[in-house]
Short mmCIF file of C-alpha atoms and ligand atoms in Angstrom, two decimals:
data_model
loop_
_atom_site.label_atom_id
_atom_site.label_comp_id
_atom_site.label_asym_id
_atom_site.label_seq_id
_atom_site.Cartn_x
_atom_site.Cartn_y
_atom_site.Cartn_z
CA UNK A 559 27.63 10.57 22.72
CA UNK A 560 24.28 12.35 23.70
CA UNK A 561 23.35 12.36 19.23
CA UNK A 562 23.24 9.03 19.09
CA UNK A 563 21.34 9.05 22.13
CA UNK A 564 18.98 11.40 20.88
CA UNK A 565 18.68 9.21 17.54
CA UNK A 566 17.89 6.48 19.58
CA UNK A 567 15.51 7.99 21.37
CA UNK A 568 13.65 9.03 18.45
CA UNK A 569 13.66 5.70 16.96
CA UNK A 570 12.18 3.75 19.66
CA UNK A 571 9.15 7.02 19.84
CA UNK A 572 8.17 7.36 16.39
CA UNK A 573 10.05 4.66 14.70
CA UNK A 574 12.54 7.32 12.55
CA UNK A 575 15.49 5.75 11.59
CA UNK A 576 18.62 8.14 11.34
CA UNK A 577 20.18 6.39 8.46
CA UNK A 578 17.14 6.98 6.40
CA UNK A 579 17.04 10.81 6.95
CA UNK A 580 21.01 11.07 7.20
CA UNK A 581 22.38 12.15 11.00
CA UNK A 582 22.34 15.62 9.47
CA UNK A 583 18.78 16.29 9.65
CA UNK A 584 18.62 14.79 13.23
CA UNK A 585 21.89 16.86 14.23
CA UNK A 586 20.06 20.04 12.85
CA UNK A 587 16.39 19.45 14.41
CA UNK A 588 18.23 19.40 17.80
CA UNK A 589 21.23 22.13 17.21
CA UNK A 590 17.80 24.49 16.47
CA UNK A 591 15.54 23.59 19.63
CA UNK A 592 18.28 23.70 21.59
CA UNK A 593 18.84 27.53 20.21
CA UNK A 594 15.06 27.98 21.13
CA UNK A 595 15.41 26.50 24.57
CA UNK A 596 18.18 28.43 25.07
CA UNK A 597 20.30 25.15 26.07
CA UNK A 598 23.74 25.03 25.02
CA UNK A 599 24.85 21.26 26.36
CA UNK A 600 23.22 18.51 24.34
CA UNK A 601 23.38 16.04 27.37
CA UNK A 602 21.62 18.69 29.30
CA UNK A 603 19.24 19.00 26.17
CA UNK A 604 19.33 14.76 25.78
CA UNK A 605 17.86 14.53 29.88
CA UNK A 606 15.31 17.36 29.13
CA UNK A 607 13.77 15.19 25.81
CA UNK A 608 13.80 11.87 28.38
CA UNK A 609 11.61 13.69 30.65
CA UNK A 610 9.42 16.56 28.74
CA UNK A 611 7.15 14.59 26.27
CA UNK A 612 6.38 18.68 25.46
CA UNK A 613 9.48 18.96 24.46
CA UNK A 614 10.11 15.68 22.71
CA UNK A 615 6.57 16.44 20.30
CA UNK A 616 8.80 19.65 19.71
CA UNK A 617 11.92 18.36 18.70
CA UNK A 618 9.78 15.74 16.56
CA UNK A 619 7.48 18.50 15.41
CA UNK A 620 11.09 19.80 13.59
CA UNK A 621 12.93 16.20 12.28
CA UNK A 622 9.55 15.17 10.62
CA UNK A 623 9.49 15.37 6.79
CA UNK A 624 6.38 16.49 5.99
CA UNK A 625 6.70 16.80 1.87
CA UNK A 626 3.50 16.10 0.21
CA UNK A 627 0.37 17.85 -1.68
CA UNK A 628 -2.77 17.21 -3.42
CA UNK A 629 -3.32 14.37 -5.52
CA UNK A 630 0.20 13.42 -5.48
CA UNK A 631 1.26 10.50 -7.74
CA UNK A 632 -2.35 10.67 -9.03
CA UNK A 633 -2.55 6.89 -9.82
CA UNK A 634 -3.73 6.15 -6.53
CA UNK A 635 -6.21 8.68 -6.39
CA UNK A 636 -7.69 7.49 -9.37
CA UNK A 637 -7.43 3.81 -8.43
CA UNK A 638 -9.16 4.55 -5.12
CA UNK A 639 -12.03 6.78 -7.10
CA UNK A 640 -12.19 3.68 -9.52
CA UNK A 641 -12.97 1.40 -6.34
CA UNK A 642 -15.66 3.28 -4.75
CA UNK A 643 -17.67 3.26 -7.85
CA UNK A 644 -17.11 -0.38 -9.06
CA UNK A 645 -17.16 -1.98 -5.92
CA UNK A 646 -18.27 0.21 -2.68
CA UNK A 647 -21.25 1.86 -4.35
CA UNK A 648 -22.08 -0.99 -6.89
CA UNK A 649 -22.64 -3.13 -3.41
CA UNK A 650 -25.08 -2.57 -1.00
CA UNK A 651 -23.83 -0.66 1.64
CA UNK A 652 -25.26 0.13 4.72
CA UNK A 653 -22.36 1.13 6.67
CA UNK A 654 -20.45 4.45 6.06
CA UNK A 655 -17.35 3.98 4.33
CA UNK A 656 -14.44 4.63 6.41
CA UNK A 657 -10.90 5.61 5.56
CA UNK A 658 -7.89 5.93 7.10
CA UNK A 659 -4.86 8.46 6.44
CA UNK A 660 -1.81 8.21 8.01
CA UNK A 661 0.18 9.96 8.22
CA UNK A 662 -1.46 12.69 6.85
CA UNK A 663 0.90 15.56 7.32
CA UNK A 664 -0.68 18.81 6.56
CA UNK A 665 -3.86 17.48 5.55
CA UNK A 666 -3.35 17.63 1.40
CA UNK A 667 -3.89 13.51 1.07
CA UNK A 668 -7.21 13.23 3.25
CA UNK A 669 -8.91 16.11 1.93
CA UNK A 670 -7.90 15.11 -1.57
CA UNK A 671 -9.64 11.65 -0.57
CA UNK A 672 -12.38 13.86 0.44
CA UNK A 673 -12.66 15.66 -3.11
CA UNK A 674 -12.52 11.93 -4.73
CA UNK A 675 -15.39 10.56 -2.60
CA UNK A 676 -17.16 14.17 -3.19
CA UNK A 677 -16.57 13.73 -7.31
CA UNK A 678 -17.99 10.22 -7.31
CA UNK A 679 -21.10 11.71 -5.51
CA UNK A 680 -21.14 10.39 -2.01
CA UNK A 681 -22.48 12.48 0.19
CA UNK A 682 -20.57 13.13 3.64
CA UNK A 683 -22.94 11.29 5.87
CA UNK A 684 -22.03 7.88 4.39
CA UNK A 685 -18.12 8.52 4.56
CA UNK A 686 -15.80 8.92 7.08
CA UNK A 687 -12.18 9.95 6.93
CA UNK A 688 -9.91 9.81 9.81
CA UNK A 689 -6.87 11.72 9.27
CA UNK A 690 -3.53 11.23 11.46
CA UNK A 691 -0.16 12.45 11.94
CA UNK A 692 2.19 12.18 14.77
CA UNK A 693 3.22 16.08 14.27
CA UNK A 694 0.81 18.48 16.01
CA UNK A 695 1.96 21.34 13.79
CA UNK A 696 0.82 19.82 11.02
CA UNK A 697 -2.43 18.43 12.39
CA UNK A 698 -2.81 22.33 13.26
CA UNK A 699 -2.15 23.54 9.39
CA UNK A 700 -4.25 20.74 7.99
CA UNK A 701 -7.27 21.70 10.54
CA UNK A 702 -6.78 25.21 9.04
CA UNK A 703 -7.10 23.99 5.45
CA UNK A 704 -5.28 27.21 3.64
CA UNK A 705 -2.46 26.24 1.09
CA UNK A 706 0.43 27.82 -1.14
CA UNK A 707 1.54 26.60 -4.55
CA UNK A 708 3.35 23.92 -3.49
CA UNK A 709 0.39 21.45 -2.13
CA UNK A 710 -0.72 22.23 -6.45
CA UNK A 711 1.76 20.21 -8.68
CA UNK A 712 1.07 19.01 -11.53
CA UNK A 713 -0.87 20.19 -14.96
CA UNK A 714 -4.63 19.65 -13.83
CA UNK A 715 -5.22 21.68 -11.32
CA UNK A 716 -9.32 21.95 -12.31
CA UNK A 717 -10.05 20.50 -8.04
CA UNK A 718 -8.73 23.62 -6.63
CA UNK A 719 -11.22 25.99 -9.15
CA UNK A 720 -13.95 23.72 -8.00
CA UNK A 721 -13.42 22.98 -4.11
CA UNK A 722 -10.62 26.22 -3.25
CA UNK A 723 -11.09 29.81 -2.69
CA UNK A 724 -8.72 32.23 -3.55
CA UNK A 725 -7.01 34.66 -0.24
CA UNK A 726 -4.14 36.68 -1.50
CA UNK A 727 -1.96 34.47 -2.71
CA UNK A 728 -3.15 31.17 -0.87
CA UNK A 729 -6.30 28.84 -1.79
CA UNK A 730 -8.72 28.16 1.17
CA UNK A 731 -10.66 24.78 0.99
CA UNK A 732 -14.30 25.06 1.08
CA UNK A 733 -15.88 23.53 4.61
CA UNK A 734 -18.09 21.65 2.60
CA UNK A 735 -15.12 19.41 2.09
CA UNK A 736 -12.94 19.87 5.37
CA UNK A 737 -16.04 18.83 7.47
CA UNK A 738 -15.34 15.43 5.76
CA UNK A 739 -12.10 15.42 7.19
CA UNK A 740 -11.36 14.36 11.14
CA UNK A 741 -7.78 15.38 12.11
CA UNK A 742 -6.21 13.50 15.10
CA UNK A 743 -2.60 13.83 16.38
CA UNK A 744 -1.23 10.17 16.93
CA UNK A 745 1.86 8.14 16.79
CA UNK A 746 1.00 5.03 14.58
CA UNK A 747 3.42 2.86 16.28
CA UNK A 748 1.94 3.94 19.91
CA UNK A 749 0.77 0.79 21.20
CA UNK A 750 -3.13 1.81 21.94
CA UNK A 751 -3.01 3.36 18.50
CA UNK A 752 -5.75 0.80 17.77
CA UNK A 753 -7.85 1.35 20.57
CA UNK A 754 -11.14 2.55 20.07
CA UNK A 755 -10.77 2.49 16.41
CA UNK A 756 -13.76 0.84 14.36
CA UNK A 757 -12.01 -1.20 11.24
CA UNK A 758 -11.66 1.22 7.73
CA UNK A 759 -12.42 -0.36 4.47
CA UNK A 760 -9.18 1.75 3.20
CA UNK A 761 -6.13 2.88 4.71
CA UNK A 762 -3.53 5.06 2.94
CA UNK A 763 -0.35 5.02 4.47
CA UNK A 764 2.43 6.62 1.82
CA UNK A 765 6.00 7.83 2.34
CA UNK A 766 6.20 6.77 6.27
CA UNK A 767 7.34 3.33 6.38
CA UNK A 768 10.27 4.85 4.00
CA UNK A 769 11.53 6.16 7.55
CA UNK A 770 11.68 3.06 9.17
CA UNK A 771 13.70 0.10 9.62
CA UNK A 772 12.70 -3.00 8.84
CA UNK A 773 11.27 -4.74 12.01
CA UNK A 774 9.93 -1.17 12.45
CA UNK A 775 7.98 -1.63 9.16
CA UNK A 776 6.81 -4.76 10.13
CA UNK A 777 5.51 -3.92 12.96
CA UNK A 778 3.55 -0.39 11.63
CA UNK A 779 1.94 -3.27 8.90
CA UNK A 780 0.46 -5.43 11.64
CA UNK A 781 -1.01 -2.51 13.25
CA UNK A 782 -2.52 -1.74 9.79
CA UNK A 783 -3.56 -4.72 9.01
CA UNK A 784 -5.21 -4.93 12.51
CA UNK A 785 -7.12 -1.43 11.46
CA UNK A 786 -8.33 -3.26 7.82
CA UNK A 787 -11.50 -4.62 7.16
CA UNK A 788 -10.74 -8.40 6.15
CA UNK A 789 -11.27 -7.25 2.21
CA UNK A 790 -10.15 -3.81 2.79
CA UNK A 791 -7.77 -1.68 0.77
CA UNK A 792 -4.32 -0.42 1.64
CA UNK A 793 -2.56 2.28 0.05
CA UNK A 794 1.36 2.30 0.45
CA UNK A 795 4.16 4.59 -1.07
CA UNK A 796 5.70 2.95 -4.35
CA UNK A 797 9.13 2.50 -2.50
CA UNK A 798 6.97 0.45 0.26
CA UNK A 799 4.93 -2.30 -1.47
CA UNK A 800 7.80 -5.36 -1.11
CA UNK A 801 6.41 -4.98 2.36
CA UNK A 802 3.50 -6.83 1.55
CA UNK A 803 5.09 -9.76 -0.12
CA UNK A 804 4.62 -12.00 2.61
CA UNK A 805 1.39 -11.11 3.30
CA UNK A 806 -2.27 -11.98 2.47
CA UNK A 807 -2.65 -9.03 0.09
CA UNK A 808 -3.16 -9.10 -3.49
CA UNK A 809 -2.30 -5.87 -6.27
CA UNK A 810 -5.26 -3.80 -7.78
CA UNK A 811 -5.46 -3.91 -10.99
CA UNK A 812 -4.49 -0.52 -11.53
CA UNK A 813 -1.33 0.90 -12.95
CA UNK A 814 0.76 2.09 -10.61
CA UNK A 815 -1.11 2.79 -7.97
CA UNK A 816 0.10 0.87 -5.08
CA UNK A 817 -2.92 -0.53 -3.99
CA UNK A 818 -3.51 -3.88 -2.08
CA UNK A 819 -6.65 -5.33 -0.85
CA UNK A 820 -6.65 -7.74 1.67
CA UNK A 821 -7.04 -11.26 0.16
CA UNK A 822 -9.03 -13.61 2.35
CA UNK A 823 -8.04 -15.74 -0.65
CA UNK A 824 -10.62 -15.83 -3.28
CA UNK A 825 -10.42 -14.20 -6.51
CA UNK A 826 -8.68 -11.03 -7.07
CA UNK A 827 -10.62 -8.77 -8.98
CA UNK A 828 -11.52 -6.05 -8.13
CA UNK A 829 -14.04 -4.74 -10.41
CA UNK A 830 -16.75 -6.42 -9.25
CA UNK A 831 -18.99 -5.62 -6.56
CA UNK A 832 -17.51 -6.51 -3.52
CA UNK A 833 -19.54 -8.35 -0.75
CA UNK A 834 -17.61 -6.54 2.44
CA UNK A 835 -17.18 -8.12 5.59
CA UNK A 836 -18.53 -11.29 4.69
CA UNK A 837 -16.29 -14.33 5.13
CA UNK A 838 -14.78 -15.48 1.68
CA UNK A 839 -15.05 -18.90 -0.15
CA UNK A 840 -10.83 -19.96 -0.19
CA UNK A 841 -9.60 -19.99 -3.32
CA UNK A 842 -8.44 -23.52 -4.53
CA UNK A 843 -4.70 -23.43 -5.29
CA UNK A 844 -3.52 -26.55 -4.58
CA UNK A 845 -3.43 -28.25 -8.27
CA UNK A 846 0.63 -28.62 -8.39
CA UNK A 847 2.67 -30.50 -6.46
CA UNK A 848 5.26 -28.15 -4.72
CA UNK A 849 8.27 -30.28 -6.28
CA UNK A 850 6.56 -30.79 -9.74
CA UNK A 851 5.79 -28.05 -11.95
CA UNK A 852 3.03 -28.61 -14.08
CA UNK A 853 2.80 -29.11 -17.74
CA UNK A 854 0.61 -26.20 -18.93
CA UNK A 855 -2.61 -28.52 -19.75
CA UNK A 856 -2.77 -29.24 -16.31
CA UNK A 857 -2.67 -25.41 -15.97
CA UNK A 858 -5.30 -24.85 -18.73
CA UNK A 859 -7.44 -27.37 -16.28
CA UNK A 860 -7.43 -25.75 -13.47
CA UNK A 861 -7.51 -21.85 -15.64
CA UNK A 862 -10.82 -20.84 -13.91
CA UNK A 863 -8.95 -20.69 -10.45
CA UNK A 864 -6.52 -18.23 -11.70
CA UNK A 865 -8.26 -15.82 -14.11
CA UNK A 866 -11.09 -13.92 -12.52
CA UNK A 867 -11.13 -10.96 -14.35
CA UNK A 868 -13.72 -10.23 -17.12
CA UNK A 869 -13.79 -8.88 -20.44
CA UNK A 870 -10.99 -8.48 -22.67
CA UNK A 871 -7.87 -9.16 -20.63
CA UNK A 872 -9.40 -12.59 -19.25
CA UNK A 873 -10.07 -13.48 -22.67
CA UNK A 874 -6.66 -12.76 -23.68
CA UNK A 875 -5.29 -14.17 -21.23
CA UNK A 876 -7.39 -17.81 -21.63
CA UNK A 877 -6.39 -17.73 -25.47
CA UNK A 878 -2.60 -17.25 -24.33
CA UNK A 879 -2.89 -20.25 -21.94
CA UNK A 880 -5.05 -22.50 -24.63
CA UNK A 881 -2.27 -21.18 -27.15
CA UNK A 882 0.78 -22.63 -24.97
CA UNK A 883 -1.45 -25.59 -24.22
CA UNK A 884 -1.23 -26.03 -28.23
CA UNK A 885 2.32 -25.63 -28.11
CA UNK A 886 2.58 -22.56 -29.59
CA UNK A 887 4.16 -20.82 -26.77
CA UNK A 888 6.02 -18.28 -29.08
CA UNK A 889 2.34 -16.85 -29.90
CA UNK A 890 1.16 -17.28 -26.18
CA UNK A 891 4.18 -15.20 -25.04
CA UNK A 892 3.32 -12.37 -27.09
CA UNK A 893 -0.26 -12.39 -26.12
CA UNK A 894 0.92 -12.20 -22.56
CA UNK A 895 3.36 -9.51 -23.15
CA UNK A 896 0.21 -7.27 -25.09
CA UNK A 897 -1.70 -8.08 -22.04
CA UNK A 898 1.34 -7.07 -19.82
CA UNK A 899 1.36 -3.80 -21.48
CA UNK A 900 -1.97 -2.63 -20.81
CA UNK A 901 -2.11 -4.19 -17.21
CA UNK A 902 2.01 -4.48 -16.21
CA UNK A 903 -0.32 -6.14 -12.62
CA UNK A 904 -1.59 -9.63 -13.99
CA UNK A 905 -0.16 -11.91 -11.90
CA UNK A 906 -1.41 -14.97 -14.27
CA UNK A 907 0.12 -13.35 -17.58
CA UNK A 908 3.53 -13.39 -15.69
CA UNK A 909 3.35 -16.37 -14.47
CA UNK A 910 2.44 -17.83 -17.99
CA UNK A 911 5.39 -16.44 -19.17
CA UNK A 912 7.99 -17.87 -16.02
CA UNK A 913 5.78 -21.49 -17.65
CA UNK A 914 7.10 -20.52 -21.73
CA UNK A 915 10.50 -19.12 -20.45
CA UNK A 916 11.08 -22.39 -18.36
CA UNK A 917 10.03 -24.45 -20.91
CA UNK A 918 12.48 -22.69 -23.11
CA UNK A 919 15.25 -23.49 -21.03
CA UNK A 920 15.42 -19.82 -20.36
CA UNK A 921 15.62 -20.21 -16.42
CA UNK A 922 16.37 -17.04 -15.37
CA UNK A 923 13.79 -15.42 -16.86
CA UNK A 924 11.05 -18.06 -15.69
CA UNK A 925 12.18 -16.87 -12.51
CA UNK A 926 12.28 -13.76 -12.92
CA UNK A 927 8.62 -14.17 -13.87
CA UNK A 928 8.01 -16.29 -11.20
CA UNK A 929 9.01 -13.40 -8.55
CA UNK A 930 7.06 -10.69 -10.10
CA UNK A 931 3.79 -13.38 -9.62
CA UNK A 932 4.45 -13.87 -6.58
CA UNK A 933 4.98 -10.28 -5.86
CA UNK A 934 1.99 -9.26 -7.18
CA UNK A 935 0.37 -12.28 -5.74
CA UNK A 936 2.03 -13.68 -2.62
CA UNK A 937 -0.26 -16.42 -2.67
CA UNK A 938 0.10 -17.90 -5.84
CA UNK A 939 0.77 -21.25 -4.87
CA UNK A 940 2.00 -22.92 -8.21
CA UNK A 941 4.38 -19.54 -9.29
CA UNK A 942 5.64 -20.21 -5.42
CA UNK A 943 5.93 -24.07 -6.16
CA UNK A 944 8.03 -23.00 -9.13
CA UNK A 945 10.41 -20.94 -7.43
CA UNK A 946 10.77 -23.78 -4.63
CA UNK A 947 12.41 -25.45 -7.79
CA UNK A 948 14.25 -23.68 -9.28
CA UNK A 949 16.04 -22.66 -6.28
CA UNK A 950 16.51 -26.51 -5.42
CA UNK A 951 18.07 -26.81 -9.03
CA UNK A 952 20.10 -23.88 -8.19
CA UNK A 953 21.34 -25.67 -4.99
CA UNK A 954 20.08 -22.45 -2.61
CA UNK A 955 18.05 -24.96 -0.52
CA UNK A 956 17.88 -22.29 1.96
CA UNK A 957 15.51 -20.43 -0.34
CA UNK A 958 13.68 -23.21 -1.50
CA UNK A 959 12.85 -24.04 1.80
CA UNK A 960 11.17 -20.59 2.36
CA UNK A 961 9.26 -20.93 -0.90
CA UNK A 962 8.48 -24.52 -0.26
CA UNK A 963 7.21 -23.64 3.38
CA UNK A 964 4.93 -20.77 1.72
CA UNK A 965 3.81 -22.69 -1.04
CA UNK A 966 2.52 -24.84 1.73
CA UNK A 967 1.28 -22.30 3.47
CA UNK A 968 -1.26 -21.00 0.67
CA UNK A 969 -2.33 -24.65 0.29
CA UNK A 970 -2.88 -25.51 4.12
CA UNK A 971 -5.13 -22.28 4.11
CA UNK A 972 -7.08 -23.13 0.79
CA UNK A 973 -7.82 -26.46 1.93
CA UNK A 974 -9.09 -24.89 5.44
CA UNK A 975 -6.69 -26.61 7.74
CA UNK A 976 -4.27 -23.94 7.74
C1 LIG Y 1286 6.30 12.62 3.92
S1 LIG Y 1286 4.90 12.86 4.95
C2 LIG Y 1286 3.74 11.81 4.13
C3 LIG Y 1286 2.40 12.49 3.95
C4 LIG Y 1286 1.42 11.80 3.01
N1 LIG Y 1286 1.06 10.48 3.46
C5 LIG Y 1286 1.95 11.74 1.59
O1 LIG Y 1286 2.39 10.67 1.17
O2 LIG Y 1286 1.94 12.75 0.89
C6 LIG Y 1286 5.42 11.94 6.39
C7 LIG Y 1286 4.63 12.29 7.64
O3 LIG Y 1286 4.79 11.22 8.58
C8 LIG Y 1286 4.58 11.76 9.87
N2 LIG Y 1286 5.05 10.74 10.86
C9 LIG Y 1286 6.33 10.37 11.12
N3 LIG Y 1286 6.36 9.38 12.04
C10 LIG Y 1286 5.08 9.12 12.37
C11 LIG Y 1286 4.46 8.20 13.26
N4 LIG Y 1286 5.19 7.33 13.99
N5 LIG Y 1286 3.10 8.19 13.36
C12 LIG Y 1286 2.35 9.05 12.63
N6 LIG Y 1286 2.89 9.96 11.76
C13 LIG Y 1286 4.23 9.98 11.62
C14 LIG Y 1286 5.36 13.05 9.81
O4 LIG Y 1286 4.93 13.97 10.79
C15 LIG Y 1286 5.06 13.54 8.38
O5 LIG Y 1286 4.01 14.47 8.37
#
């Protein structure tokens, strides 16, 4: 009786979900403090957690799964490094830039946001990295900055010749790059978590909201979105992105890298200099009827509201769309598929292709199409439109009710009166 308790108790704290960790990790975390508390009853050791909140950071101190080291996944890393240059330092900036990491764990992910921002020659006065974790152990180890071969996978390993000293057998990270770095021990789903906290152009949050349950997921993504700048950039885990499909936020173009900015709907690029903070001009959406999909001139007419991108991929992606215009939609497929293998993120080229695949008669593979636009762009009103009817066809009003209602949504707030 007193595990589940216990489980329970950890959910509603920190939001862990047993089912995602398996009871056996919960069942051992408590079997072991109890060992060092010398307790043998587990309601006896259930009461103590209910009143110590020393002993509860303990027993959380030992459940948490704090797997993770530097540069991991690299994609993001380099998408984030690819950001500051094209669009923080190509704008004028007058403000430091400010990041967010959480959770951080033992430190590995903020300080290799620290080695990025120190490779694309930003010096620490105009950045400012908050790092957070809900586990006070590993706030300590990250303060101390001193790691073993596992925080180094991977083949290119040059960052730690440049920015580690060797002791024994650990590497020590120079302070030149852990002054950059301001550790903080914090529950994110704490409800002052907020408090105090100026707005950060980028949060990463990876491989948390894997430990969750759903409304808990939810609810850790409004209190991140509450933390973002309104064009800011969030980082999530590549198990964690579906998260975001009902919400204002729009893919880099980046392979796999699991970055979002925030779309006060306008264009999506994101290789232009960005104008931060300032309001943004809504993005017109609103050429298709939400029970009438549109012929693909009417598409070609209204092309400069989808396609902001420059250089090669916009023009390949404008010939594929004049191409199906033509009626050659055989040839306009495969120039969206070539453009879908360099950049598997365009929205537009998938959506093109739900347009030839419908057209086809191929309906489940326009929407199959259709759903990857819209999850790469939850605002695209006419992929959304699309789905609405197909799912009527389908006779799932249900669902085309929800994409109907969204669909509506996007247009309300691109004509200003949503
Ligand atoms: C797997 S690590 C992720 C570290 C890093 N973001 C990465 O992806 O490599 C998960 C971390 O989440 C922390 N954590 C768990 N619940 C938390 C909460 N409610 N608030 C803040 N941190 C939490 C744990 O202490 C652990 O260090």
């Amino acid at each position: 009786m007193s595990l589940p308790a216990i489980a329970s108790l950890l959910k509603q704290h920190m939001g862990l979900h047993s089912s995602t960790v398996g009871s056996g990790t919960i069942s051992q975390a408590v079997e072991r403090r109890m060992r060092d508390c010398g307790i043998n009853d587990i309601g006896d050791y259930h009461n103590i957690i209910s009143q110590s909140e020393t002993e509860l950071n303990e027993l959380i101190d030992t459940v948490v799964i704090p797997e993770t080291w530097f540069y991991r996944d690299r994609n993001p890393f380099s998408a984030f490094s690819d950001w500051v240059r094209h669009n923080w330092l190509a704008g004028s900036a007058h403000t430091p830039l400010r990041i967010l990491s959480v959770p951080c764990s033992t430190g590995e992910e903020p300080y290799t946001l620290a080695m990025c921002l120190a490779d694309c020659g930003m010096a620490a006065a105009d950045t400012h990295i908050d790092a957070i974790d809900i586990s006070s152990t590993n706030i300590e180890r990250a303060r101390q900055a001193r790691y073993g071969n596992n925080s180094f996978r991977g083949g290119d390993l040059r960052f730690r010749d440049r920015y580690f000293e060797s002791v024994g057998t650990r590497f020590q990270l120079t302070d030149a790059i852990r002054q950059r770095v301001h550790f903080e021990q914090a529950n994110l789903l704490e409800q002052d978590f907020s408090t105090g906290r100026a707005p950060y152009h980028v949060i990463f949050c990876r491989n948390l909201l894997i430990y969750f349950d759903r409304p808990t997921q939810h609810q850790a993504i409004d209190r991140l979105e509450q933390l973002l700048t309104s064009d800011g950039i969030l980082f999530l885990g590549h198990s964690e992105t579906s998260l975001l499909l009902e919400r204002p936020f729009s893919a880099l173009e980046f392979p796999r890298c699991f970055g979002f900015r925030r779309a006060e709907k306008e264009s999506r690029t994101d290789h232009a200099p960005a104008s931060r903070n300032k309001p943004k001009a809504p993005r017109k959406r609103d050429r298709l009827p939400v029970t009438a999909p549109l012929p693909f001139a009417e598409v070609e007419a209204g092309k400069e509201l989808h396609t902001v991108e420059t250089g090669d991929n916009d023009v390949l992606l404008q010939k594929a769309f004049r191409l199906a215009d033509q009626g050659h939609l055989d040839e306009a497929a495969r120039h969206c598929e070539t453009l879908l293998q360099q950049h598997a993120l365009q929205a537009d080229a998938h959506y093109l292709l739900g347009l030839i695949r419908e057209a086809a008669g191929n309906s489940a593979e326009a929407e199959r199409m259709f759903r990857r636009t819209v999850y790469l762009d939850p605002t695209h009103y006419e992929a959304l439109a699309h789905l609405s009817v197909i799912c009527r066809r389908q006779g799932d009003s249900g669902e085309a009710r929800r994409f109907h209602e969204r669909a509506a949504r996007v247009q309300r707030h691109n004509r200003g009166t949503g």
